[in-house]
Amino acid sequence: MNIDLAINTDLARKILTGFLKTEINRAGFTRAVINLSGGLDSAVSCALAVEALGAENVLALRLPYRLSSPDSLEHAQWVIDQFKVRSETIEITEMVDPLIERDPKISEGRRGNIMARERMIVLYDRTEAFKGLAVGTSNKTEILLGYSTLWGDMASAMNPIGDLYKTQVRQLARALNIPQPIIDKPPSADLWEGQTDESELGFTYEEVDKLLYLLVDERYTHQDCLDAGFDEAFIHKVVGCVQRSQFKRMMPPIAKLSNRTVGYDFIYLRDWGT
Amino acid sequence: MQLSLALAQIATHLGDMKANLDKHLDFIKQAKARKADLIVFPELSLTGYALQDIVAGVAHRPVDDDPIFKPLLKASQDLDLVVGFVDEDSRHRFYIASAYLSGGRVLHVHHKVYLPTYALFDEGRFFARGDSVRAFDTRFGRVGMLICEDFWHVSAPYLLWLDGADLFLFSSASPGRGLNEHDKLESAHWVENVNQSYSNFFTSFVAHSNRIGYEDGLNFWGGATVYDPNGDRIAHGPYFEEALTVATLDLNQVRRTRARLPLLRDERTALVQSELNRILSK
């Protein structure tokens, strides 16, 4: 079965830059701040923000930890240089190590979460100082799989790429002239040495994007996916990830007591009044 | 007879009627400068689209002493207007509505009869359904107005056609969706197909005014169109940009097309009625 995730990148660019400019302006801002990891997603978000707001209005942050790959830092610098955005480099080691060192048995996952959340703290602090809004860098694949840290790398004021699968972000990256090595390298959260998304997940983005597209966008049933040639265990695993991570895609439920409760029957868009 | 028809694809402020009114007056001024006879604004053009709990706060009656309608009725002395708003009836039901204003008077108000309440849409939660589909007379002949989801139900324009409409004025706030490899979103592709089909089926002019801009993560794609009674597109606004698209409609084309293609003459309304009676009595 041919599952085509090709997107018209000109159209995507037009909609997404319009989205960033309009929604940032409506919130009363003209500037954006982005955590630039050295990877594909944040490079694309950064390029879109530059196209929407102008380079002088975009602040890119490089927030390395002592064990971060030097390549990540360098690749982030390529993006900063190419798009001529403002930048700051703030090492988070001193901020996170005291917490990490309190527990000698701390898992890699916990360490990763601490780092992701520290980067969120720095990001939001710099938005105050720069008078900008935090632009998100999560793609649709990781949002659906829950492959991200709640209140960490998921935190942003708005996200231009959250409805594009990873393989679609890659198409957009080519159109935006993101440096080729950033497009080609194996995606990684770079939370520990040698980590790659695909080895940790146990499947490739190429495979999972197609399955997610059928399940989510095309509303295929489990049986439809089997008929389309996907492996039973793979479908089971992916559906499990999506279902178990629903909490990450929602605000925390508020226990209802009154006649009108935030989240249930107090319903307004963020753009209310603008 | 010629009609200079202006389609105003605007971005709106969500719940800020003063700002939206100012934009209407500005576009009316531009349309007047371009010698338009009639200007059509999109669905909920005076309020914004995803109103949710704002609805009751932005409801207005299209009457002379209403602060929003007063300047619009005055402007309609110069050219006819179709505006989108939230109408509140005397029993405090709220409707998605389009008003046709001409010569300082309200000629017709249409209440949206089909409220999409599925997928990204939640209109049925916040609005009452209209319960009539009626054509009405204007100085340009008999007109039928529908709002967005209304024209996804073929019965609505069909009724207007039988009720005498030769000019269909459709307004939408159509959220853009369906990005693939083509240079047009699927939502734009679907709507344009439907509009063109009606112009063919009903050998009539079909004009569509759709908003642009964003509301939170939703985009609206604009792309105003006018199809003539032969199904040819005679005007097309840009996608995603604010624009006033002005088309000249040669209203005599209706006669020429129907002389060639007498679909209206041959329409078997009694057959439709008897079969509908049979189907509905089951």
Coordinates of C-alpha atoms in Angstrom, one line a residue:
Chain A
M1 CA 0.0 0.0 0.0
N2 CA 1.3 3.4 -1.0
I3 CA 0.9 5.8 1.9
D4 CA 1.9 9.3 0.8
L5 CA 2.8 11.8 3.4
A6 CA 4.1 14.3 0.9
I7 CA 3.2 17.9 1.7
N8 CA 3.2 21.1 -0.3
T9 CA 5.9 22.9 1.6
D10 CA 5.1 26.4 0.1
L11 CA 1.6 26.1 1.4
A12 CA 2.7 24.8 4.8
R13 CA 5.2 27.7 5.0
K14 CA 2.5 30.3 4.2
I15 CA 0.0 29.0 6.7
L16 CA 2.6 28.4 9.5
T17 CA 4.4 31.8 9.2
G18 CA 1.0 33.5 9.1
F19 CA 0.0 31.6 12.2
L20 CA 3.1 32.6 14.1
K21 CA 2.9 36.3 13.1
T22 CA -0.8 36.6 13.7
E23 CA -1.0 34.7 17.0
I24 CA 2.1 36.3 18.5
N25 CA 0.9 39.8 17.6
R26 CA -2.6 39.1 18.9
A27 CA -1.1 38.1 22.3
G28 CA 0.6 41.5 22.3
F29 CA 4.1 40.4 21.3
T30 CA 6.4 40.8 18.3
R31 CA 9.2 38.4 19.3
A32 CA 9.9 34.7 19.8
V33 CA 12.3 32.6 21.8
I34 CA 13.2 29.1 20.8
N35 CA 15.3 26.4 22.4
L36 CA 17.6 25.3 19.6
S37 CA 18.7 21.8 20.2
G38 CA 20.8 21.3 17.1
G39 CA 18.1 18.9 15.8
L40 CA 15.7 19.1 12.9
D41 CA 12.5 20.2 14.6
S42 CA 13.8 23.3 16.5
A43 CA 15.7 24.3 13.3
V44 CA 12.5 24.3 11.4
S45 CA 10.6 26.2 14.1
C46 CA 13.4 28.8 14.2
A47 CA 13.4 29.2 10.4
L48 CA 9.6 29.7 10.4
A49 CA 9.8 32.2 13.2
V50 CA 12.4 34.2 11.3
E51 CA 10.3 34.2 8.2
A52 CA 7.3 35.3 10.2
L53 CA 8.9 37.9 12.5
G54 CA 12.3 38.8 11.1
A55 CA 15.6 37.6 12.4
E56 CA 16.1 40.5 14.8
N57 CA 12.9 39.4 16.6
V58 CA 14.0 35.8 17.2
L59 CA 16.2 34.7 20.1
A60 CA 17.6 31.2 19.8
L61 CA 18.9 29.5 23.0
R62 CA 21.5 26.8 23.2
L63 CA 21.3 25.1 26.5
P64 CA 23.9 22.3 26.7
Y65 CA 24.5 19.9 29.6
R66 CA 28.0 18.6 30.2
L67 CA 27.3 15.3 28.5
S68 CA 25.5 16.8 25.5
S69 CA 27.0 16.0 22.2
P70 CA 29.3 18.7 20.9
D71 CA 27.7 18.2 17.5
S72 CA 24.4 19.4 18.9
L73 CA 25.9 22.7 20.0
E74 CA 27.7 23.1 16.6
H75 CA 24.6 22.3 14.6
A76 CA 22.6 24.8 16.6
Q77 CA 25.2 27.4 15.8
W78 CA 24.9 26.6 12.1
V79 CA 21.2 27.5 12.3
I80 CA 22.0 30.7 14.3
D81 CA 24.6 31.8 11.7
Q82 CA 22.5 30.9 8.7
F83 CA 19.3 32.6 9.8
K84 CA 21.2 35.5 11.6
V85 CA 19.1 35.2 14.7
R86 CA 20.1 36.5 18.1
S87 CA 21.4 33.8 20.4
E88 CA 22.5 33.0 23.9
T89 CA 24.3 29.9 25.2
I90 CA 23.5 29.0 28.8
E91 CA 24.9 25.7 30.2
I92 CA 22.4 24.0 32.4
T93 CA 24.9 21.6 34.1
E94 CA 25.2 23.7 37.3
M95 CA 21.4 24.0 37.5
V96 CA 20.5 20.3 37.2
D97 CA 23.5 18.5 38.7
P98 CA 22.7 19.3 42.3
L99 CA 19.3 17.7 41.9
I100 CA 20.6 14.8 39.9
E101 CA 23.3 14.1 42.5
R102 CA 20.9 13.8 45.3
D103 CA 20.0 10.3 44.1
P104 CA 22.9 8.1 43.1
K105 CA 20.4 5.6 41.6
I106 CA 18.6 8.1 39.4
S107 CA 17.5 6.6 36.1
E108 CA 18.3 8.0 32.7
G109 CA 14.7 8.8 32.2
R110 CA 14.5 11.0 35.3
R111 CA 17.8 12.7 34.4
G112 CA 16.4 13.4 31.0
N113 CA 13.2 14.8 32.4
I114 CA 15.1 17.1 34.8
M115 CA 17.1 18.4 31.9
A116 CA 14.1 18.9 29.6
R117 CA 12.3 20.8 32.4
E118 CA 15.3 22.9 33.3
R119 CA 15.5 24.0 29.6
M120 CA 11.9 25.0 29.9
I121 CA 12.7 27.1 32.9
V122 CA 15.4 28.9 31.1
L123 CA 13.3 29.3 28.0
Y124 CA 10.4 30.9 29.9
D125 CA 12.8 33.1 31.8
R126 CA 14.4 34.4 28.6
T127 CA 10.9 35.1 27.1
E128 CA 10.4 37.5 29.9
A129 CA 13.7 39.2 29.4
F130 CA 13.4 39.3 25.6
K131 CA 9.7 40.2 25.7
G132 CA 8.9 37.3 23.4
L133 CA 6.8 34.2 23.3
A134 CA 8.1 30.6 23.5
V135 CA 7.7 28.9 20.2
G136 CA 7.3 25.1 20.4
T137 CA 9.3 22.5 18.6
S138 CA 7.3 19.2 19.1
N139 CA 6.2 17.4 16.0
K140 CA 3.0 15.4 15.5
T141 CA 4.7 12.0 15.8
E142 CA 6.2 12.7 19.2
I143 CA 3.1 14.4 20.5
L144 CA 1.0 11.4 19.5
L145 CA 3.4 8.8 20.9
G146 CA 4.0 10.9 24.0
Y147 CA 7.7 10.7 23.3
S148 CA 8.4 13.9 25.2
T149 CA 8.6 15.4 28.7
L150 CA 5.4 16.9 30.1
W151 CA 6.1 20.6 31.1
G152 CA 9.5 20.1 29.6
D153 CA 10.2 20.2 25.8
M154 CA 6.4 20.2 25.3
A155 CA 6.0 23.6 26.9
S156 CA 5.5 26.5 24.6
A157 CA 3.1 29.4 23.9
M158 CA 2.3 28.1 20.5
N159 CA 3.6 25.4 18.2
P160 CA 3.8 25.8 14.4
I161 CA 4.9 22.2 13.7
G162 CA 2.7 20.1 15.9
D163 CA 0.5 18.9 13.1
L164 CA 3.3 17.7 10.9
Y165 CA 4.7 14.2 11.2
K166 CA 8.5 13.9 11.6
T167 CA 8.9 12.9 8.0
Q168 CA 6.9 15.9 7.0
V169 CA 9.0 18.2 9.1
R170 CA 11.9 16.8 7.2
Q171 CA 10.3 17.8 3.9
L172 CA 9.7 21.3 5.3
A173 CA 13.3 21.5 6.5
R174 CA 14.6 20.9 3.0
A175 CA 12.4 23.7 1.6
L176 CA 13.7 26.0 4.4
N177 CA 17.3 25.2 3.5
I178 CA 18.2 23.7 6.9
P179 CA 21.8 22.5 6.7
Q180 CA 21.8 19.0 5.2
P181 CA 23.7 17.2 8.0
I182 CA 20.9 18.3 10.4
I183 CA 18.3 16.8 8.1
D184 CA 20.3 13.6 7.6
K185 CA 21.4 12.8 11.2
P186 CA 19.5 10.3 13.3
P187 CA 16.9 12.2 15.5
S188 CA 17.9 12.3 19.1
A189 CA 16.8 14.0 22.3
D190 CA 20.5 14.1 23.3
L191 CA 19.6 13.5 26.9
W192 CA 22.4 10.9 27.2
E193 CA 25.3 9.8 25.1
G194 CA 24.5 7.8 22.0
Q195 CA 20.7 8.2 22.5
T196 CA 18.6 8.1 19.3
D197 CA 14.9 8.3 19.1
E198 CA 14.5 5.4 16.8
S199 CA 16.6 2.9 18.9
E200 CA 14.7 4.0 22.0
L201 CA 11.3 3.8 20.3
G202 CA 12.1 0.5 18.6
F203 CA 10.8 1.6 15.2
T204 CA 11.6 4.2 12.6
Y205 CA 9.8 7.5 11.9
E206 CA 9.3 6.4 8.4
E207 CA 7.3 3.4 9.6
V208 CA 5.4 4.9 12.5
D209 CA 4.4 8.1 10.6
K210 CA 2.6 6.0 8.0
L211 CA 0.8 3.9 10.7
L212 CA -0.1 7.0 12.7
Y213 CA -1.4 8.7 9.5
L214 CA -3.7 5.8 8.8
L215 CA -4.9 5.5 12.5
V216 CA -5.3 9.2 13.3
D217 CA -5.8 11.1 10.0
E218 CA -7.6 8.4 8.0
R219 CA -9.4 6.8 11.0
Y220 CA -8.3 3.3 10.1
T221 CA -9.4 0.5 12.4
H222 CA -6.9 -2.0 13.8
Q223 CA -8.1 -4.5 11.2
D224 CA -7.8 -1.9 8.4
C225 CA -4.2 -1.4 9.4
L226 CA -3.5 -5.2 9.4
D227 CA -5.1 -5.3 5.9
A228 CA -2.8 -2.5 4.9
G229 CA 0.2 -4.7 5.8
F230 CA 1.2 -3.5 9.2
D231 CA 2.5 -6.0 11.8
E232 CA 0.1 -6.9 14.6
A233 CA 2.7 -6.3 17.4
F234 CA 3.7 -2.9 15.9
I235 CA 0.2 -1.7 15.7
H236 CA -0.4 -2.8 19.3
K237 CA 2.7 -1.1 20.5
V238 CA 1.9 2.2 18.8
V239 CA -1.8 2.3 19.8
G240 CA -0.7 1.6 23.3
C241 CA 1.8 4.6 23.3
V242 CA -0.9 6.9 21.9
Q243 CA -3.5 5.8 24.4
R244 CA -1.2 5.8 27.5
S245 CA 0.1 9.3 26.7
Q246 CA -3.3 11.1 26.3
F247 CA -2.7 12.8 29.7
K248 CA 0.3 14.6 28.1
R249 CA -1.9 16.2 25.5
M250 CA -4.4 17.7 28.0
M251 CA -4.6 20.2 30.7
P252 CA -4.9 18.5 34.1
P253 CA -8.6 17.7 34.8
I254 CA -10.2 19.9 37.4
A255 CA -12.6 18.3 39.8
K256 CA -16.0 19.8 39.1
L257 CA -18.0 21.2 42.0
S258 CA -19.5 24.5 40.8
N259 CA -22.0 25.3 38.0
R260 CA -19.3 26.6 35.8
T261 CA -15.8 25.1 35.8
V262 CA -12.7 25.8 33.8
G263 CA -12.2 23.1 31.3
Y264 CA -15.8 21.9 31.1
D265 CA -18.2 24.8 30.7
F266 CA -16.1 27.9 30.7
I267 CA -15.1 27.8 27.1
Y268 CA -13.1 30.4 25.2
L269 CA -10.3 30.4 22.7
R270 CA -7.1 32.0 23.7
D271 CA -7.8 34.7 21.0
W272 CA -10.9 35.8 23.0
G273 CA -11.4 39.6 22.5
T274 CA -8.5 40.0 20.0
Chain B
M1 CA -28.3 43.8 -16.5
Q2 CA -24.9 43.9 -14.9
L3 CA -24.1 43.5 -11.2
S4 CA -20.8 44.5 -9.8
L5 CA -20.4 42.1 -6.9
A6 CA -17.7 42.6 -4.3
L7 CA -16.6 39.7 -2.0
A8 CA -14.8 40.9 1.1
Q9 CA -12.5 38.2 2.6
I10 CA -11.5 39.7 5.9
A11 CA -9.8 38.6 9.1
T12 CA -11.9 39.3 12.1
H13 CA -11.3 40.0 15.8
L14 CA -12.8 37.4 18.0
G15 CA -15.6 39.0 19.9
D16 CA -14.5 42.6 19.3
M17 CA -17.5 44.0 17.3
K18 CA -16.3 47.6 17.2
A19 CA -13.0 46.5 15.5
N20 CA -15.0 44.3 13.1
L21 CA -17.5 47.0 12.3
D22 CA -14.7 49.5 11.5
K23 CA -13.2 46.9 9.1
H24 CA -16.6 46.4 7.4
L25 CA -17.0 50.2 6.9
D26 CA -13.5 50.3 5.5
F27 CA -14.2 47.5 3.0
I28 CA -17.6 49.1 2.1
K29 CA -15.8 52.3 1.3
Q30 CA -13.3 50.4 -0.9
A31 CA -16.2 48.6 -2.6
K32 CA -18.0 51.9 -3.2
A33 CA -14.8 53.4 -4.7
R34 CA -14.7 50.4 -7.1
K35 CA -18.3 51.0 -8.0
A36 CA -19.6 47.8 -6.5
D37 CA -23.4 47.4 -6.3
L38 CA -23.3 44.7 -3.6
I39 CA -20.7 43.6 -1.1
V40 CA -20.8 40.2 0.6
F41 CA -19.0 39.6 3.9
P42 CA -18.2 36.1 5.3
E43 CA -20.0 34.1 8.0
L44 CA -20.0 35.8 11.4
S45 CA -18.0 38.6 9.9
L46 CA -19.0 41.0 12.7
T47 CA -18.1 38.7 15.5
G48 CA -15.4 36.2 14.5
Y49 CA -16.1 32.5 14.2
A50 CA -15.2 30.2 17.2
L51 CA -17.2 32.3 19.7
Q52 CA -18.1 29.5 22.1
D53 CA -19.1 31.2 25.4
I54 CA -18.8 34.7 23.9
V55 CA -22.0 34.1 21.9
A56 CA -24.5 35.8 24.2
G57 CA -22.2 38.8 24.6
V58 CA -22.1 39.6 20.9
A59 CA -25.7 39.0 19.8
H60 CA -27.4 41.8 18.1
R61 CA -30.7 42.6 16.4
P62 CA -30.5 44.0 12.8
V63 CA -32.6 47.1 13.6
D64 CA -32.2 50.8 13.1
D65 CA -31.3 51.7 16.7
D66 CA -28.7 49.0 17.1
P67 CA -25.3 50.6 17.5
I68 CA -23.7 48.0 15.1
F69 CA -26.4 47.9 12.5
K70 CA -27.2 51.7 12.5
P71 CA -24.0 52.6 10.5
L72 CA -24.4 49.5 8.3
L73 CA -27.9 50.3 7.4
K74 CA -26.8 53.9 6.6
A75 CA -24.0 52.4 4.4
S76 CA -26.6 50.3 2.6
Q77 CA -28.1 53.5 1.1
D78 CA -25.1 53.4 -1.2
L79 CA -24.7 49.8 -2.0
D80 CA -26.3 46.5 -0.8
L81 CA -24.6 44.6 1.9
V82 CA -24.6 41.0 3.3
V83 CA -23.1 40.8 6.7
G84 CA -22.6 37.9 9.1
F85 CA -23.6 38.2 12.8
V86 CA -25.2 36.5 15.8
D87 CA -28.9 37.1 15.8
E88 CA -30.9 36.9 19.0
D89 CA -34.6 36.3 18.8
S90 CA -37.2 37.7 21.2
R91 CA -37.1 34.4 23.1
H92 CA -33.3 34.7 23.5
R93 CA -32.2 32.0 21.1
F94 CA -29.0 32.7 19.3
Y95 CA -28.5 32.1 15.6
I96 CA -25.6 32.2 13.2
A97 CA -27.1 34.7 10.7
S98 CA -26.6 36.6 7.5
A99 CA -28.5 39.9 6.9
Y100 CA -29.1 41.4 3.5
L101 CA -29.3 45.2 3.8
S102 CA -30.4 47.5 1.0
G103 CA -31.6 51.1 0.8
G104 CA -31.3 51.5 4.6
R105 CA -33.6 48.5 5.2
V106 CA -33.2 44.8 6.2
L107 CA -34.5 42.9 3.2
H108 CA -33.8 39.4 4.6
V109 CA -32.2 37.5 7.4
H110 CA -31.1 33.9 7.0
H111 CA -30.5 31.8 10.1
K112 CA -28.0 28.9 9.5
V113 CA -30.0 25.8 9.4
Y114 CA -27.2 23.2 9.5
L115 CA -24.9 23.6 12.5
P116 CA -21.9 21.3 12.2
T117 CA -21.2 19.6 15.5
Y118 CA -18.5 17.1 14.7
A119 CA -14.7 17.0 14.3
L120 CA -13.4 20.5 14.9
F121 CA -16.9 22.0 14.8
D122 CA -19.1 22.6 17.8
E123 CA -21.8 25.0 16.6
G124 CA -24.8 23.0 17.8
R125 CA -23.6 23.4 21.4
F126 CA -23.7 27.2 21.2
F127 CA -26.4 28.1 18.6
A128 CA -30.0 27.4 17.7
R129 CA -30.8 26.0 14.3
G130 CA -32.6 28.1 11.8
D131 CA -35.8 26.7 10.4
S132 CA -36.4 28.2 7.1
V133 CA -34.7 28.4 3.7
R134 CA -36.3 31.2 1.6
A135 CA -35.3 33.2 -1.5
F136 CA -36.1 36.9 -1.5
D137 CA -36.3 39.7 -4.0
T138 CA -33.6 42.3 -4.5
R139 CA -33.0 45.0 -7.0
F140 CA -30.8 42.4 -8.8
G141 CA -33.4 39.8 -9.0
R142 CA -34.2 36.9 -6.6
V143 CA -31.5 35.9 -4.3
G144 CA -30.8 32.9 -2.0
M145 CA -28.4 33.1 1.0
L146 CA -26.8 30.2 2.8
I147 CA -24.1 29.9 5.4
C148 CA -21.3 27.4 5.1
E149 CA -22.6 23.9 6.3
D150 CA -26.0 24.8 4.8
F151 CA -24.7 24.4 1.3
W152 CA -23.2 21.0 2.1
H153 CA -26.8 19.8 2.2
V154 CA -28.0 19.8 -1.4
S155 CA -31.6 20.3 -0.3
A156 CA -30.9 23.8 0.9
P157 CA -29.8 25.4 -2.4
Y158 CA -32.3 23.1 -4.2
L159 CA -35.1 24.7 -2.2
L160 CA -33.8 28.2 -2.9
W161 CA -33.6 27.4 -6.6
L162 CA -37.2 26.2 -6.6
D163 CA -38.1 29.3 -4.6
G164 CA -36.8 31.5 -7.4
A165 CA -33.2 32.3 -6.6
D166 CA -31.0 32.9 -9.7
L167 CA -28.2 34.3 -7.6
F168 CA -26.8 32.4 -4.7
L169 CA -24.8 34.2 -2.1
F170 CA -22.8 31.8 0.1
S171 CA -20.7 32.9 3.1
S172 CA -18.3 30.8 5.2
A173 CA -15.8 30.7 7.9
S174 CA -14.2 27.6 6.5
P175 CA -11.2 26.3 8.6
G176 CA -8.3 25.3 6.3
R177 CA -7.4 21.6 6.6
G178 CA -6.1 18.7 4.5
L179 CA -2.5 19.6 3.6
N180 CA -1.1 17.2 1.0
E181 CA 1.2 17.6 -2.0
H182 CA -1.2 19.9 -3.9
D183 CA -1.0 23.6 -3.9
K184 CA -4.5 23.9 -2.4
L185 CA -5.9 22.7 0.9
E186 CA -8.4 19.9 0.6
S187 CA -11.0 22.1 2.3
A188 CA -10.6 24.7 -0.5
H189 CA -10.8 22.0 -3.1
W190 CA -14.0 20.6 -1.7
V191 CA -15.8 23.9 -1.3
E192 CA -14.9 25.1 -4.8
N193 CA -16.1 21.8 -6.3
V194 CA -19.4 22.2 -4.5
N195 CA -19.9 25.8 -5.6
Q196 CA -19.1 25.0 -9.2
S197 CA -21.4 22.0 -9.2
Y198 CA -24.3 24.2 -8.0
S199 CA -23.7 26.7 -10.7
N200 CA -24.0 23.8 -13.2
F201 CA -27.0 22.1 -11.6
F202 CA -29.0 25.3 -11.0
T203 CA -27.8 27.2 -14.1
S204 CA -27.3 30.2 -11.7
F205 CA -24.6 32.5 -10.4
V206 CA -23.0 31.1 -7.3
A207 CA -20.8 33.5 -5.2
H208 CA -18.9 32.5 -2.1
S209 CA -17.3 34.8 0.5
N210 CA -15.0 33.1 2.9
R211 CA -12.9 34.7 5.7
I212 CA -9.2 34.6 6.2
G213 CA -7.0 34.9 9.3
Y214 CA -6.5 32.7 12.3
E215 CA -8.3 31.8 15.5
D216 CA -5.8 30.1 17.9
G217 CA -4.5 27.2 15.7
L218 CA -7.3 27.4 13.0
N219 CA -6.5 29.0 9.7
F220 CA -9.2 30.3 7.3
W221 CA -8.3 30.2 3.6
G222 CA -10.3 33.0 1.9
G223 CA -10.3 32.3 -1.9
A224 CA -13.6 34.0 -2.8
T225 CA -15.2 32.7 -5.9
V226 CA -18.0 33.5 -8.4
Y227 CA -19.2 30.8 -10.8
D228 CA -21.5 31.8 -13.7
P229 CA -24.5 29.8 -14.9
N230 CA -22.3 27.7 -17.2
G231 CA -20.1 26.6 -14.3
D232 CA -17.2 28.9 -15.3
R233 CA -15.3 30.6 -12.6
I234 CA -15.4 34.3 -13.3
A235 CA -13.6 35.6 -10.1
H236 CA -11.2 34.1 -7.6
G237 CA -9.8 35.9 -4.6
P238 CA -6.3 35.0 -3.2
Y239 CA -5.9 32.4 -0.6
F240 CA -5.0 33.4 3.0
E241 CA -4.9 37.2 2.3
E242 CA -7.3 39.9 3.0
A243 CA -8.8 41.1 -0.3
L244 CA -11.8 42.6 -2.0
T245 CA -12.6 40.7 -5.1
V246 CA -14.9 42.5 -7.5
A247 CA -16.7 40.6 -10.3
T248 CA -19.0 41.8 -13.0
L249 CA -21.9 39.5 -13.4
D250 CA -23.8 39.7 -16.6
L251 CA -27.2 38.7 -15.2
N252 CA -28.5 38.0 -18.7
Q253 CA -26.3 35.0 -18.8
V254 CA -28.9 33.1 -16.8
R255 CA -31.4 33.5 -19.7
R256 CA -28.8 32.4 -22.4
T257 CA -27.7 29.4 -20.3
R258 CA -31.2 28.2 -19.6
A259 CA -32.2 28.6 -23.3
R260 CA -29.4 26.1 -24.0
L261 CA -29.9 24.0 -20.9
P262 CA -33.5 24.0 -19.6
L263 CA -32.8 22.1 -16.4
L264 CA -35.1 24.4 -14.4
R265 CA -37.9 24.0 -17.0
D266 CA -37.6 20.2 -16.8
E267 CA -37.3 19.9 -13.1
R268 CA -40.0 17.4 -11.9
T269 CA -41.0 19.1 -8.6
A270 CA -44.2 17.1 -8.3
L271 CA -42.2 13.9 -8.7
V272 CA -39.8 15.0 -6.0
Q273 CA -42.7 15.8 -3.8
S274 CA -44.5 12.5 -4.3
E275 CA -41.4 10.5 -3.8
L276 CA -40.4 12.5 -0.7
N277 CA -43.9 11.9 0.7
R278 CA -43.5 8.2 0.1
I279 CA -40.0 8.1 1.6
L280 CA -40.9 10.2 4.6
S281 CA -44.1 8.3 5.3
K282 CA -42.2 5.0 5.8

